[in-house]
PDB file of C-alpha atoms and ligand atoms in Angstrom:
ATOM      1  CA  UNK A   1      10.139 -12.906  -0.459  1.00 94.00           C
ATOM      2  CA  UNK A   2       6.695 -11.951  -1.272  1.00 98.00           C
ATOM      3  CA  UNK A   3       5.230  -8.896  -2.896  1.00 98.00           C
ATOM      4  CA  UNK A   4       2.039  -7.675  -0.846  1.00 98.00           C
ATOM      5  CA  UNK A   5       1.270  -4.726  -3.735  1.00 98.00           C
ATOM      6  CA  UNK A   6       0.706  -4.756  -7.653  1.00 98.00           C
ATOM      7  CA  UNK A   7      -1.980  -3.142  -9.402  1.00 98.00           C
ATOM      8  CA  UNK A   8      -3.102  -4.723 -12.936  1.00 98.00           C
ATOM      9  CA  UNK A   9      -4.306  -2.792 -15.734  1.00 97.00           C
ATOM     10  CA  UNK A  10      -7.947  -2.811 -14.439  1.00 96.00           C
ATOM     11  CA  UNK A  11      -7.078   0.557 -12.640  1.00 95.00           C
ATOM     12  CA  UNK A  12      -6.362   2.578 -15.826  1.00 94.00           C
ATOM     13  CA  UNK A  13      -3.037   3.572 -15.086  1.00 95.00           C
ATOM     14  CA  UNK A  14      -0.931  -0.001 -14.790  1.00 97.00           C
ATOM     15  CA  UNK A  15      -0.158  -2.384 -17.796  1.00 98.00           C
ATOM     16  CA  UNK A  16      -0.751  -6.171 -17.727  1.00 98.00           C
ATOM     17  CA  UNK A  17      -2.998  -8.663 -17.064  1.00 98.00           C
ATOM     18  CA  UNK A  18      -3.260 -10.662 -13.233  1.00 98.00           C
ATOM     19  CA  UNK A  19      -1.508 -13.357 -15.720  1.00 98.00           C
ATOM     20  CA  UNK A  20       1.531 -11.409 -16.572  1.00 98.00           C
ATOM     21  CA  UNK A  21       1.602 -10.425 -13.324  1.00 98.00           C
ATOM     22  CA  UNK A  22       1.640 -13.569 -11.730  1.00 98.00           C
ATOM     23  CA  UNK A  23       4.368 -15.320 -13.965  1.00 98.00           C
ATOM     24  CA  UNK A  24       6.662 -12.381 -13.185  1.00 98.00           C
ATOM     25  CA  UNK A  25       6.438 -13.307  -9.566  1.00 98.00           C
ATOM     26  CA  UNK A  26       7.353 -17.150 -10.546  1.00 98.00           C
ATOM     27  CA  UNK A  27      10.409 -15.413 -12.791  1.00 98.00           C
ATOM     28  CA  UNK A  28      10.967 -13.562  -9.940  1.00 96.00           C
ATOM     29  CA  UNK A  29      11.376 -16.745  -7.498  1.00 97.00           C
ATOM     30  CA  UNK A  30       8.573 -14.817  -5.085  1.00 98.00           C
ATOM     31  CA  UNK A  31       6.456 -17.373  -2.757  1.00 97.00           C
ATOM     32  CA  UNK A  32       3.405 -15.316  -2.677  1.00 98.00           C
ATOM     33  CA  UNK A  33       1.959 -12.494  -4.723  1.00 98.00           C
ATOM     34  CA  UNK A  34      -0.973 -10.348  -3.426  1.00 98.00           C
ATOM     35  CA  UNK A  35      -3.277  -8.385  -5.650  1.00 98.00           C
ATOM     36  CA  UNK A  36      -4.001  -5.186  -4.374  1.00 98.00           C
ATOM     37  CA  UNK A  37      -5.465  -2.803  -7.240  1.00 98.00           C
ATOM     38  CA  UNK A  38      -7.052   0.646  -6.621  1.00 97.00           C
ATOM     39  CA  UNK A  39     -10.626   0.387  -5.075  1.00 97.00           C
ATOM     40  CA  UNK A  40     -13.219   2.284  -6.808  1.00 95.00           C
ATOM     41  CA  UNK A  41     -14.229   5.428  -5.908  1.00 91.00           C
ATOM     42  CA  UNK A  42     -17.689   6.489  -7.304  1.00 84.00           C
ATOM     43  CA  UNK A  43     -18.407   8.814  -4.868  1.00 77.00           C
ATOM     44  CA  UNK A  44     -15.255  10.791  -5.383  1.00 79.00           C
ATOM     45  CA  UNK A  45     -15.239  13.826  -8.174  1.00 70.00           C
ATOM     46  CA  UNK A  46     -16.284  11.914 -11.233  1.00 70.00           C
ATOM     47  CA  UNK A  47     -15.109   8.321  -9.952  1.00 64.00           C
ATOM     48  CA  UNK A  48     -11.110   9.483 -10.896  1.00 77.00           C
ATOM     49  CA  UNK A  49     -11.279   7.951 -14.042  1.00 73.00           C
ATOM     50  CA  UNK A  50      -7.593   6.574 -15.174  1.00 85.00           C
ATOM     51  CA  UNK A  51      -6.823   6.377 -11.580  1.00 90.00           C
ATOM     52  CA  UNK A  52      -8.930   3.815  -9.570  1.00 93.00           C
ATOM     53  CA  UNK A  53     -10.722   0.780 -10.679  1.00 94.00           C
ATOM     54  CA  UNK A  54     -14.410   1.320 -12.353  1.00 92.00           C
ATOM     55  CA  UNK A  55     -17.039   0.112 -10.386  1.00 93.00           C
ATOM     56  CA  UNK A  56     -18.079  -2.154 -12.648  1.00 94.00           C
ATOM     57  CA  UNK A  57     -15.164  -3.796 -13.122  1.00 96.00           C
ATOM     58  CA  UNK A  58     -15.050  -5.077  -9.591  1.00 97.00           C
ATOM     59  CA  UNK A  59     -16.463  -9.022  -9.819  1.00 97.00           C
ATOM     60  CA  UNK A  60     -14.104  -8.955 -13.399  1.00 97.00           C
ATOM     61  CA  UNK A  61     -10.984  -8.141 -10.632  1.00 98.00           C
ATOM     62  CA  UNK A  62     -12.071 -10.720  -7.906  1.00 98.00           C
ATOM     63  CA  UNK A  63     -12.848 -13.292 -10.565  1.00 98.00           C
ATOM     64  CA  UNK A  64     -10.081 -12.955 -12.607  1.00 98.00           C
ATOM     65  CA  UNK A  65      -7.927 -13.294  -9.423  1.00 98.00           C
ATOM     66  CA  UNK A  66     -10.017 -17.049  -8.464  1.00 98.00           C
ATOM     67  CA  UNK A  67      -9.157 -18.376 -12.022  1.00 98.00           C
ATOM     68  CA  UNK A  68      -5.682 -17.095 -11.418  1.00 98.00           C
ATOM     69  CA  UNK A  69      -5.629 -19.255  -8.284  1.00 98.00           C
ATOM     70  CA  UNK A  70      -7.054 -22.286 -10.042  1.00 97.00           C
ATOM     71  CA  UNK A  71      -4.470 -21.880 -12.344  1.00 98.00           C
ATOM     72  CA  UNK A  72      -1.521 -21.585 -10.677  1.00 98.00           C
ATOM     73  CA  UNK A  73      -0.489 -24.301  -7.469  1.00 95.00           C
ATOM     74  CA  UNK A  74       3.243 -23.501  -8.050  1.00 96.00           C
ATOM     75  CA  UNK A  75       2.592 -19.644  -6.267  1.00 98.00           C
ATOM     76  CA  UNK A  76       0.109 -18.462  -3.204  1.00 98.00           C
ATOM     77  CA  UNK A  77      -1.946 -15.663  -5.261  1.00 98.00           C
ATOM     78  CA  UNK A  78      -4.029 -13.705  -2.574  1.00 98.00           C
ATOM     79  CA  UNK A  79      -6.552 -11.211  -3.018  1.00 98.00           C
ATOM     80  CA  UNK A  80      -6.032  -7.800  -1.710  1.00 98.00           C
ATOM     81  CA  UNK A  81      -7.165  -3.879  -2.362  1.00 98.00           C
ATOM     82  CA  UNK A  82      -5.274  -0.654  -2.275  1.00 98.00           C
ATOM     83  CA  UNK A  83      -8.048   1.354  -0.099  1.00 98.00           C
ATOM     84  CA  UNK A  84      -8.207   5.149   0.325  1.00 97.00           C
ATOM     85  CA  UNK A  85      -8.779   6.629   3.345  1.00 97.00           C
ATOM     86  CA  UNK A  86     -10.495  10.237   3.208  1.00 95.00           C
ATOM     87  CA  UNK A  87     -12.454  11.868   5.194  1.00 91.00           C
ATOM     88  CA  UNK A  88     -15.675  10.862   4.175  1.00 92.00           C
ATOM     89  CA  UNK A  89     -15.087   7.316   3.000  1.00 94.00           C
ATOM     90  CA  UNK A  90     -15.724   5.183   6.060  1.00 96.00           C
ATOM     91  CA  UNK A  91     -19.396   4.165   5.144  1.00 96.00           C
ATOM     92  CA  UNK A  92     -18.341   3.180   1.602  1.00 96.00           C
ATOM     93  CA  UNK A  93     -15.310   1.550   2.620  1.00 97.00           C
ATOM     94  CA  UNK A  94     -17.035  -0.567   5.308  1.00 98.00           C
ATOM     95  CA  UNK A  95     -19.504  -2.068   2.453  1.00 97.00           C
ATOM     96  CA  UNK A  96     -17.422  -2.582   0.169  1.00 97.00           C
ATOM     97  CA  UNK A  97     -14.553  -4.385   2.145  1.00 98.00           C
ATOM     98  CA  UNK A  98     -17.598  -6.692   4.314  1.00 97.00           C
ATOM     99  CA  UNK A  99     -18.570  -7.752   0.272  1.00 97.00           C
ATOM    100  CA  UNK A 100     -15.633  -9.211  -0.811  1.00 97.00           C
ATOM    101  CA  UNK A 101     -13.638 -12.023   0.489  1.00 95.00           C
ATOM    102  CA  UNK A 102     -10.424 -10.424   1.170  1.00 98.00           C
ATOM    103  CA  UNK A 103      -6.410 -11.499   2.049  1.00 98.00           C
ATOM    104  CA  UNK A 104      -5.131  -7.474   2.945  1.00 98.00           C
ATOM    105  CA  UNK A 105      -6.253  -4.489   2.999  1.00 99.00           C
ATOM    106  CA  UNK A 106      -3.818  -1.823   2.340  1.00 99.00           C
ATOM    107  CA  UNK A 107      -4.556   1.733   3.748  1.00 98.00           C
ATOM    108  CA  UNK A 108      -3.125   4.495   1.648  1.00 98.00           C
ATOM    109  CA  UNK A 109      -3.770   8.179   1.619  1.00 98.00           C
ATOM    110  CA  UNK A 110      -3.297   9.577  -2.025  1.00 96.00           C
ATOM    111  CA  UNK A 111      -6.211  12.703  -1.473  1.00 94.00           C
ATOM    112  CA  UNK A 112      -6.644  14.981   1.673  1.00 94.00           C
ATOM    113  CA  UNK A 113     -10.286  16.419   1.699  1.00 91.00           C
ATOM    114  CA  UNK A 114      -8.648  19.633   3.696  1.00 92.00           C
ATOM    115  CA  UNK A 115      -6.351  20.691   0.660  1.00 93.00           C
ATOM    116  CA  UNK A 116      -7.598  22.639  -2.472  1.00 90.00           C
ATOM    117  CA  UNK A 117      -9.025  20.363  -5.126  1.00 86.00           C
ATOM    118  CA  UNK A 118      -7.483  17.783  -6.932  1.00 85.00           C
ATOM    119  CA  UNK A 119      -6.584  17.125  -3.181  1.00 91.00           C
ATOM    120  CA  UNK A 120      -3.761  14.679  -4.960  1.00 92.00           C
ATOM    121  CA  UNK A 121      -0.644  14.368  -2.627  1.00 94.00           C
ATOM    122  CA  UNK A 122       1.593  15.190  -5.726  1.00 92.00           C
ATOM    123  CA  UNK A 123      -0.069  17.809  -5.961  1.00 92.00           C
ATOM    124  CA  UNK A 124       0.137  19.689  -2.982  1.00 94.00           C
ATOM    125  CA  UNK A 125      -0.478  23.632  -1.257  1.00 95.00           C
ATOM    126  CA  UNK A 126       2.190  25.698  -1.017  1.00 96.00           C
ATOM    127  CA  UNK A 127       2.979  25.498   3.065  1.00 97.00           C
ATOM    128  CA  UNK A 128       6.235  25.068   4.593  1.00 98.00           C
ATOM    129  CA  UNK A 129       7.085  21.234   4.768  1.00 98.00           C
ATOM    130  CA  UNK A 130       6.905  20.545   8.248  1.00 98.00           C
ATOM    131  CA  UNK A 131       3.255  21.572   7.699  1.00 98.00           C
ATOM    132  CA  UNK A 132       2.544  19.529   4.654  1.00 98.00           C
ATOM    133  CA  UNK A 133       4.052  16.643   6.866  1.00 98.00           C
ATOM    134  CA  UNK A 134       1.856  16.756   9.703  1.00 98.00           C
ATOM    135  CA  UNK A 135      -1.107  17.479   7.835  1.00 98.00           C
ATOM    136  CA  UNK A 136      -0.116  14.133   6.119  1.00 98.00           C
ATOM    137  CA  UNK A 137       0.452  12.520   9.102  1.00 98.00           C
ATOM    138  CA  UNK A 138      -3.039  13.648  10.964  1.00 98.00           C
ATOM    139  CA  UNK A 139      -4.789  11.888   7.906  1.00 98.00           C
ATOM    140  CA  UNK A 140      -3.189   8.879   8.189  1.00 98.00           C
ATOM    141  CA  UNK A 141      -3.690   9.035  12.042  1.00 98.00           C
ATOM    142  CA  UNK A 142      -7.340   9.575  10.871  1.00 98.00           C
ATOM    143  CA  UNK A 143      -7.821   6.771   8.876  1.00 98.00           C
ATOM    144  CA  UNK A 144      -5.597   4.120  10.986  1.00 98.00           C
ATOM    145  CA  UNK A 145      -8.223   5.145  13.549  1.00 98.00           C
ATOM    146  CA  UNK A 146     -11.040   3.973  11.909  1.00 98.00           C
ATOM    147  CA  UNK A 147     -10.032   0.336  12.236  1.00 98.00           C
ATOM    148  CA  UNK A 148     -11.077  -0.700   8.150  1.00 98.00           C
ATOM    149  CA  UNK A 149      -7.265  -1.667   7.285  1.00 98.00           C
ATOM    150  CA  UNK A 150      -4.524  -4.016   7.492  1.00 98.00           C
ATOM    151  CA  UNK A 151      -1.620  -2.569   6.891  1.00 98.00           C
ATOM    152  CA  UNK A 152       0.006   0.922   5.946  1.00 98.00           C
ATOM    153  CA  UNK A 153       0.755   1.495   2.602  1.00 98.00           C
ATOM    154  CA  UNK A 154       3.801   4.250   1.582  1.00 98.00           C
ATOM    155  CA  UNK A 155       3.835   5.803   4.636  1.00 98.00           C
ATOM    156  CA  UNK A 156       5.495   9.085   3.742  1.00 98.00           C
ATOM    157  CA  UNK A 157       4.599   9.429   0.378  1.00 98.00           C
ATOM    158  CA  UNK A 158       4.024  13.477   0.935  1.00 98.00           C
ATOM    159  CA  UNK A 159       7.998  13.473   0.971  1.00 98.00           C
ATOM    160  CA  UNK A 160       9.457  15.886  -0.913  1.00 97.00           C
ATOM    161  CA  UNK A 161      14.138  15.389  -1.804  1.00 95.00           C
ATOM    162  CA  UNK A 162      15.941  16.629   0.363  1.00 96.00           C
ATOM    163  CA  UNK A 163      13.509  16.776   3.546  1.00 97.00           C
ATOM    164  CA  UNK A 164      13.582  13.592   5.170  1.00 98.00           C
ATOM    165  CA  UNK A 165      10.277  13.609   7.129  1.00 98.00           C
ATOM    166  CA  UNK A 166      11.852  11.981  10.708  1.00 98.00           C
ATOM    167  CA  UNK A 167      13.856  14.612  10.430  1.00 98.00           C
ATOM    168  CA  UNK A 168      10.885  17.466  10.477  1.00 98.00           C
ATOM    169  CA  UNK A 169       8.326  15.549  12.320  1.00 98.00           C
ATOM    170  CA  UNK A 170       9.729  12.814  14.226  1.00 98.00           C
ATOM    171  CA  UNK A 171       7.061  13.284  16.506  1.00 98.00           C
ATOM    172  CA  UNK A 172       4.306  13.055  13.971  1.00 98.00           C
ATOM    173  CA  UNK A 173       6.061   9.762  12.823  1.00 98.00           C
ATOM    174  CA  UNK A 174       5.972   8.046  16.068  1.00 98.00           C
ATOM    175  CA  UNK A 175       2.484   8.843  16.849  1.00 98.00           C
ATOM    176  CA  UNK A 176       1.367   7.155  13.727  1.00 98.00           C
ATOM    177  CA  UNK A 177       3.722   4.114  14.195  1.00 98.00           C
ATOM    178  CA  UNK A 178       2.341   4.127  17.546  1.00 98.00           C
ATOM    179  CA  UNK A 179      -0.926   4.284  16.362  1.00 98.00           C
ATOM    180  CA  UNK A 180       0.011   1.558  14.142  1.00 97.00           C
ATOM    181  CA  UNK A 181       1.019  -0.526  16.773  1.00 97.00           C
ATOM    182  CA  UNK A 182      -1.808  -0.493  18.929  1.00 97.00           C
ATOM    183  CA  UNK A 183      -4.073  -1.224  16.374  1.00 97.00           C
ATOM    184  CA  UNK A 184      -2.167  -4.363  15.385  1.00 97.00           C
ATOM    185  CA  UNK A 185      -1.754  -2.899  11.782  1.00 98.00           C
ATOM    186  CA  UNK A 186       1.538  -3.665   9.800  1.00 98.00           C
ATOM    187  CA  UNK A 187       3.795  -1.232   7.860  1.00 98.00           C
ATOM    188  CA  UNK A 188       4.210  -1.707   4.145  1.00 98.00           C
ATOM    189  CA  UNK A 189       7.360  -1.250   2.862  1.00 98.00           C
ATOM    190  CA  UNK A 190       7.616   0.036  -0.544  1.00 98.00           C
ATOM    191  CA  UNK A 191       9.908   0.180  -3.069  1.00 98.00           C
ATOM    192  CA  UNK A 192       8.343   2.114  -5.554  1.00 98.00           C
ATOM    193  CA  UNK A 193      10.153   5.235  -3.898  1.00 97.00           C
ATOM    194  CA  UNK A 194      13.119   4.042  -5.524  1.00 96.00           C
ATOM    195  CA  UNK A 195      11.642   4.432  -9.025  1.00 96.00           C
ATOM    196  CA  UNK A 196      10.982   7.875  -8.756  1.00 95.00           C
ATOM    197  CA  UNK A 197      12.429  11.311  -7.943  1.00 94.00           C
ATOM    198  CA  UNK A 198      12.677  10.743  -4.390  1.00 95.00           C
ATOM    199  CA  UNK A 199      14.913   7.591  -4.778  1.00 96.00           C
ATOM    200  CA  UNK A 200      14.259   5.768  -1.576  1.00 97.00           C
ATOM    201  CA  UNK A 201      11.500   3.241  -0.527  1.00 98.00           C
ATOM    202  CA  UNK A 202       8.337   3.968   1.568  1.00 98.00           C
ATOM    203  CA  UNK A 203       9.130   4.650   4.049  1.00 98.00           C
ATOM    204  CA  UNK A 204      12.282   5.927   4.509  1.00 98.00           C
ATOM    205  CA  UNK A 205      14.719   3.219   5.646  1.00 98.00           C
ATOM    206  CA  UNK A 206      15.140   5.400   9.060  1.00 98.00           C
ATOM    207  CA  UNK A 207      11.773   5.489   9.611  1.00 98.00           C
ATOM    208  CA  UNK A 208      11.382   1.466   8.652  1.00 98.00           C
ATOM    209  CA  UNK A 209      14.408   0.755  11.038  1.00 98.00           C
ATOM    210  CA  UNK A 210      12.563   2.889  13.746  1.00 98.00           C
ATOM    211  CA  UNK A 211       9.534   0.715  13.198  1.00 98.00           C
ATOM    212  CA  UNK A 212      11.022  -2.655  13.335  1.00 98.00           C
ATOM    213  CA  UNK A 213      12.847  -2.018  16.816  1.00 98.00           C
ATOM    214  CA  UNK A 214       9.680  -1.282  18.058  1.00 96.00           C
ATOM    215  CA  UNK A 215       7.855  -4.208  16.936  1.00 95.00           C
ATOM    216  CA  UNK A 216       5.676  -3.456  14.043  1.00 97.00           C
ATOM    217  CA  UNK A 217       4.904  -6.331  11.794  1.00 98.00           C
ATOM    218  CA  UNK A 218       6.195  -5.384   7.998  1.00 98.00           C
ATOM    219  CA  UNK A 219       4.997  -6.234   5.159  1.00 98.00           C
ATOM    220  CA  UNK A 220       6.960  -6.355   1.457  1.00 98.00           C
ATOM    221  CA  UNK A 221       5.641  -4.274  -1.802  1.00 98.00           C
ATOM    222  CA  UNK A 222       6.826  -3.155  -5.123  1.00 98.00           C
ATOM    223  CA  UNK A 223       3.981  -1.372  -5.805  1.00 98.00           C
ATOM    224  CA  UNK A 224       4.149  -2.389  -9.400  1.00 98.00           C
ATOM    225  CA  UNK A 225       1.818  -0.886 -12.524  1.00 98.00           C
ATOM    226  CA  UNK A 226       4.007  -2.901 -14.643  1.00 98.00           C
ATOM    227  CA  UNK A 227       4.908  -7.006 -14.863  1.00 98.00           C
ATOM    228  CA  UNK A 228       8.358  -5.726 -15.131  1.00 98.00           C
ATOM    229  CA  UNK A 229       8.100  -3.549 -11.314  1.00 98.00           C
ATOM    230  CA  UNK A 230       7.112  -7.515  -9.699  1.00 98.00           C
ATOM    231  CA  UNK A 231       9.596  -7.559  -7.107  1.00 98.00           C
ATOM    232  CA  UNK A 232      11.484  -4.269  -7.410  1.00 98.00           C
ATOM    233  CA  UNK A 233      14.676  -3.937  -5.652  1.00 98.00           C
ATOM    234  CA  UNK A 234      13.583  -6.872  -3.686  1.00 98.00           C
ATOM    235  CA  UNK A 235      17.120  -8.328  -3.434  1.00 97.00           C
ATOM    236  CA  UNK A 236      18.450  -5.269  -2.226  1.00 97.00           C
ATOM    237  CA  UNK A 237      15.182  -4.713   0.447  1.00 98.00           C
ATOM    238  CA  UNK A 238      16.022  -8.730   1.740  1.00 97.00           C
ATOM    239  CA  UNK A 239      19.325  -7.987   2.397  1.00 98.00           C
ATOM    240  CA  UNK A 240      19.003  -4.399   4.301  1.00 98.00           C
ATOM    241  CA  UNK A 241      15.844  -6.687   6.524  1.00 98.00           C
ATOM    242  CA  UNK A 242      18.911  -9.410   6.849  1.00 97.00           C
ATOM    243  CA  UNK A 243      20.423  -6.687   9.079  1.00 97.00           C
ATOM    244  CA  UNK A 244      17.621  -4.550  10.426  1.00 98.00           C
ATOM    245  CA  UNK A 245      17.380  -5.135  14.404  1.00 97.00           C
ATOM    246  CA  UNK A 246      13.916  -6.318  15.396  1.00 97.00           C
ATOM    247  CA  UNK A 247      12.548  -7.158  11.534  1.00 97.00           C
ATOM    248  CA  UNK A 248       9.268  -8.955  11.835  1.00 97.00           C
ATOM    249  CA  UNK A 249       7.779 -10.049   8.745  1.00 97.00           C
ATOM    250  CA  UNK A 250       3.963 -11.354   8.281  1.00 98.00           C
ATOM    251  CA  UNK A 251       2.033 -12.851   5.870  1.00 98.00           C
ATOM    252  CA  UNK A 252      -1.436 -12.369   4.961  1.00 98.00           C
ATOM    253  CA  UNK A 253      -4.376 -14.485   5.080  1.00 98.00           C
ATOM    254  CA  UNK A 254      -8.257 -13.258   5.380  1.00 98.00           C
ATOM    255  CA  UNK A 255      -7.018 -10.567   6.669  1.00 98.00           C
ATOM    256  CA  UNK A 256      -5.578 -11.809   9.539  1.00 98.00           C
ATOM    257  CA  UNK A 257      -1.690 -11.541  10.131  1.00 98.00           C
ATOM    258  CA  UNK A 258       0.299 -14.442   9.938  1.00 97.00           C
ATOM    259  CA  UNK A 259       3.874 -14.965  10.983  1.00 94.00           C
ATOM    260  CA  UNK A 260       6.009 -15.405   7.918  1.00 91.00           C
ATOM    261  CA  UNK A 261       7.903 -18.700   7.516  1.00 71.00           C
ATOM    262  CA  UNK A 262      11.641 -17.069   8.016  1.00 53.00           C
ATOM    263  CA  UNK A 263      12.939 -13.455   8.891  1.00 42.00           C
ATOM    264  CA  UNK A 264      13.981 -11.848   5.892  1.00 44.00           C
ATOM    265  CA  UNK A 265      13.010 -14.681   3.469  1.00 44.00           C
ATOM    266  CA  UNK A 266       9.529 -14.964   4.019  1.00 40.00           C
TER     267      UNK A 266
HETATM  268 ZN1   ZN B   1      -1.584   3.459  -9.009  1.00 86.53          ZN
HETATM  269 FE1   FE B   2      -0.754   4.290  -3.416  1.00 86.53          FE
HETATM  270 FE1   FE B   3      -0.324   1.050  -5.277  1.00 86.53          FE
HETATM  271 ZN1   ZN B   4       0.136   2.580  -4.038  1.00 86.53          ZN
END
């Protein structure tokens, strides 16, 4: 297995260095790990302080990752960034990403531009959920559209208990796994879900299953903001991909899409 998404504590919100996080992987028996920490945001309220990445802490994240690299043979460490799509962001996104020599860039919508400030997606207006859904959905439509990312990160992480969203807006869903498709993005599966209230992975195993029989490439992440997350659940998420019709899983390199080395175990 490899895990595709861990944040250090550069972002303000996750503990441990690229260090711990690296010999967890090896603890954890994991091939690959990819670095993909919160991109800055300078442009957005007062830069989210605690949330994303300072801006001047950028070369420290890319250059702590290249020691990392030198350090370690035993483990593929690749460089990566958790990217947020908002309206708004395309001509900072598209300098940033063209400066920086990157493995994966994961698309992720945490803020919607549309909704009432903090615009946070745990925090969100008061409409009926099939709403909040496809107002979800149309962002992410949005920013797959824009062609700056590799991969889909927590694809229905407006999901509130109890509402399973392909159960609301199965249309909505397709169109963005279409969407997905076309574009020759992969889907992130994410198992931070499972840590939390909701108690399921990104997406929901439904909507993963969906994916896979239709032939979108998936990729593996714990999301983890601690050494401790490296890997979450990851036996259990190898095992359900074992018997999931159609699983395709690639790897990552300069952002190009690789084929992994085995179903299920790469
Ligand atoms: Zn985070
Ligand atoms: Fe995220
Ligand atoms: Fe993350
Ligand atoms: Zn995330």
């Amino acid at each position: 297995m490899v895990d595709y998404h861990v944040h250090t504590r550069l972002c303000g919100h996750a503990r441990g260095s690229v260090e711990e996080y690296v010999e967890a992987a090896l603890r954890q028996g994991l091939r690959e790990i990819c670095f993909t920490d919160h991109i800055p945001l300078p442009g957005f309220g007062r830069g989210l302080p605690g949330l994303r990445m300072n801006a001047r802490d950028t070369e420290r994240y890319f250059a702590s990752l290249e020691r990392a690299r030198t350090a370690y043979r035993e483990i593929t460490i690749l460089t990566g960034i958790e990217a947020d799509y908002y309206e708004g962001c395309e001509e900072y996104l598209r300098r940033f990403l063209g400066r920086y020599p990157l493995d994966l860039v994961l698309m992720s919508v945490h803020f919607l531009r549309g909704w009432p400030e903090p615009y946070w997606v745990f925090d969100p207006p008061p409409l009926p959920v099939q709403q909040l859904y496809s107002e979800y959905f149309a962002e992410l439509r949005k920013g797959i559209q824009t062609g700056l990312f590799d991969s889909v990160a927590h694809l229905d992480l407006v999901k509130l208990p109890g509402a399973p969203a392909l159960r609301s807006n199965a249309e909505d869903v397709r169109q963005v796994l279409a969407l997905c498709r076309e574009r020759g993005m992969s889907l992130e599966i994410n198992t931070s879900g499972a840590r939390k209230a909701i108690a399921e992975t990104y997406p929901a195993p439904e909507i993963t299953a969906l994916a896979a029989r239709e032939g979108t490439a998936l990729i593996t992440g714990s999301d983890a903001h601690d050494p401790d997350q490296v890997g979450f659940l990851f036996t259990h998420l190898q095992a359900f991909l074992r018997e999931l019709p159609g699983a395709r899983l690639v790897g990552y390199r300069g952002r190009k899409a690789i084929p992994a080395r085995s179903r299920a175990t790469g």
